[in-house]
Amino acid sequence: MEKNWTSLWLKYHAKASRNNLKFCEMVHLDGFNERSAIISNALEEFFRGVNGMLGVKPSLIKEANIKNGLRILRIADEMIPDEGFRLTAEADHINIEASGENGVLYGIFFLLRQILMEKPLDGINITSIPDIKNRMLNHWDNLDGSIERGYSGSSFFFKENKILVNERTKDYARLIASIGINGVVINNVNVKDAATFLITPAYFDEVRKLKDIFAGYGIKLFLSLNFAAPLELGGPDSADPFDEEVISWWRGQIATVYEALPGLGGFLVKADSEGRPGPFTYGRTQADGANMLARLLKPYGGLVIWRCFVYNCTQDWRDRKTDRARAGYDNFIKTDGDYLDNVVLQIKNGPMDFQIREPVSPLLGGLKETNQMLEVQIAQEYTGHQIDVCYLVPMFKEVLGFNHQSDETIFDVIKKIGFCAVTNTGNDENWTGNDLAAANLYGFGRLAWSVSLTAAEIAEEWIKMTLSCDEETVSVVKKILLSSRETYEKYTSPLGIGWMVTPHLHYGPSVDGYEYSLWGTYHRSDHLGIGVDRTLNGTGYTSQYHEPNASLYDDIETCPEELLLFFHHVPYKYVLKSGKTLIQHIYDTHFEGVLEVEEMIRAWEGLSAKIPAQVFKLVKERFSLQLINAKEWRDQVNTYFYRKSGIKDEKGREIF
Ligand code: GCU
């Protein structure tokens, strides 16, 4: 297979600074087996990296007393759990100390990152332990090769109902292991057609190959499961989790799966959601459904990751009582404490669906007795389809840092369980459609490993490894990335209201596109104002938060303004803290958003001599599409609200 994909941030090309050479000429292993899959992959990575960057071919030596090299040592230190490592430099060699093989792998990737960033290794002394236990990616790849909400080509896991296993699979495992990912779900949460058969012998051989490749990089493989599998795979005519026949069918199925695929991480389940079947169909709770599977998976050490994206997707837009934002909490809170310990509830960051701005879901941390995993989306479904630049790490940091109650952040709630992202990869040459979108993949992994890293630090690492260590490049690209989310927000839907997108496609504006639909995603604009009243006088959603947040959101005066329209129906003439009226704020931000995109384009063009030609050209093309998109949003949103309100722009700019 001809390699037609880039190396992203594992770009082991020649590096000017050869200071680090003295640490890379030989390797000695103490307490680890060079033939185990993880260690041999780690060594291979080290050899490949230093050969590419520093031009040396290190040798593996038996003598412990090494010079100019790397010493890898197994230690028993409770302070450094399995995945962690300690890296220390002595005069003429470096030590990586770890208690487990994964720690060695991560230590080597850390070392290579330092070299890639042209940072000297002299004097280094760090201990690195992941902040979050499970750091996972969810692929929404279908077996026919398409990707639900995929914006960078088709799947590199599936094609025409077959599983692909090739060199790219291994490169993918290397890439995500290098940023600390330790779990991957390879198939779409909407499990239909051939995907239902992934848990049958038809696919075992190929799934096993994928599982083993990932295992060699410390990554557990998971599968998305169809809750109605018994009906579709010739089992009983029911999926009722209390039905003995159903239970015994699953018992047999799971036994077959684990016999063929030992070490499989477990299953991800989207049940009772957007047309997917689930326990509600049989009058059972979500806990009944999840526990049935969990009980059967327990002997194999498998997890049931159960999604909480359960809401009524056939709502009547005339009905102002039903509030989709309430649904996750309302559907799950009563079952808090009912789940077995190998069940994890996977909860989207916001109560709606990955909008550019949402409050944090009150279910996160609302649950007290249940394992919770945070789900975010780096596939840019509502944030520009990897055409528009939108660096999402600042958003993820806001979510993790949110104090859902005094002294407890979302990070505290999920750290012992997990953090996952719906991924943005596909088989495009550059993996992510827009080269700059790879910063989100990189950033998600790095953040999940180390939540105290700033969005700027992560951006800087990514730029240095992927594009260049040149100072101007770093500063210009960093500025583009760090401002991109706010720019996107400025030209799209204002102040937390969300949506206003082209239905189904979810790219480009259509202010009323979902206003009279079944999906529960309304902005409720009229001639006087805009926004959804989710206060105690409205849908009561604010009461799902702990204090002080509940009161803070409930009062229009204390509600954070970036979320104003999510929580309140606000008159156009309402005066914001900036002194501007709401309508003027809408006009101003939309004009600004477009100007900011133009500014980004100018900044990018200034780097033409410094960025690899292919990347420069492709990103430039995407920017020109982003500009068209931004203008369309600006004009449609401004015109819509001008026509609704009849209020003119104070600055007399063009509105249609
Ligand atoms: C969104 C998205 C769907 C996806 C769903 C989910 O609604 O548009 O394509 O299936 O989220 O998270 O399950």
XYZ file of C-alpha atoms and ligand atoms in Angstrom, residues 140 148-149 189-190 270 274 307 309 348 353 381 506, ligand 1:
26
model
C -18.654 7.399 13.989
C -21.437 10.034 10.181
C -20.529 13.702 10.568
C -22.917 4.752 17.844
C -25.795 4.340 15.422
C -26.672 4.467 22.238
C -32.866 9.230 17.869
C -24.747 7.224 26.383
C -28.216 11.422 24.727
C -22.184 15.205 26.250
C -25.738 18.855 21.103
C -20.374 19.107 13.105
C -25.340 21.543 9.902
C -26.030 14.417 16.717
C -25.644 14.067 15.318
C -26.012 12.664 14.968
C -25.481 11.707 16.032
C -25.963 12.127 17.388
C -25.373 11.333 18.539
O -27.417 14.546 16.816
O -26.226 14.964 14.408
O -25.467 12.382 13.717
O -25.878 10.418 15.782
O -25.584 13.459 17.625
O -24.541 11.885 19.265
O -25.728 10.193 18.740
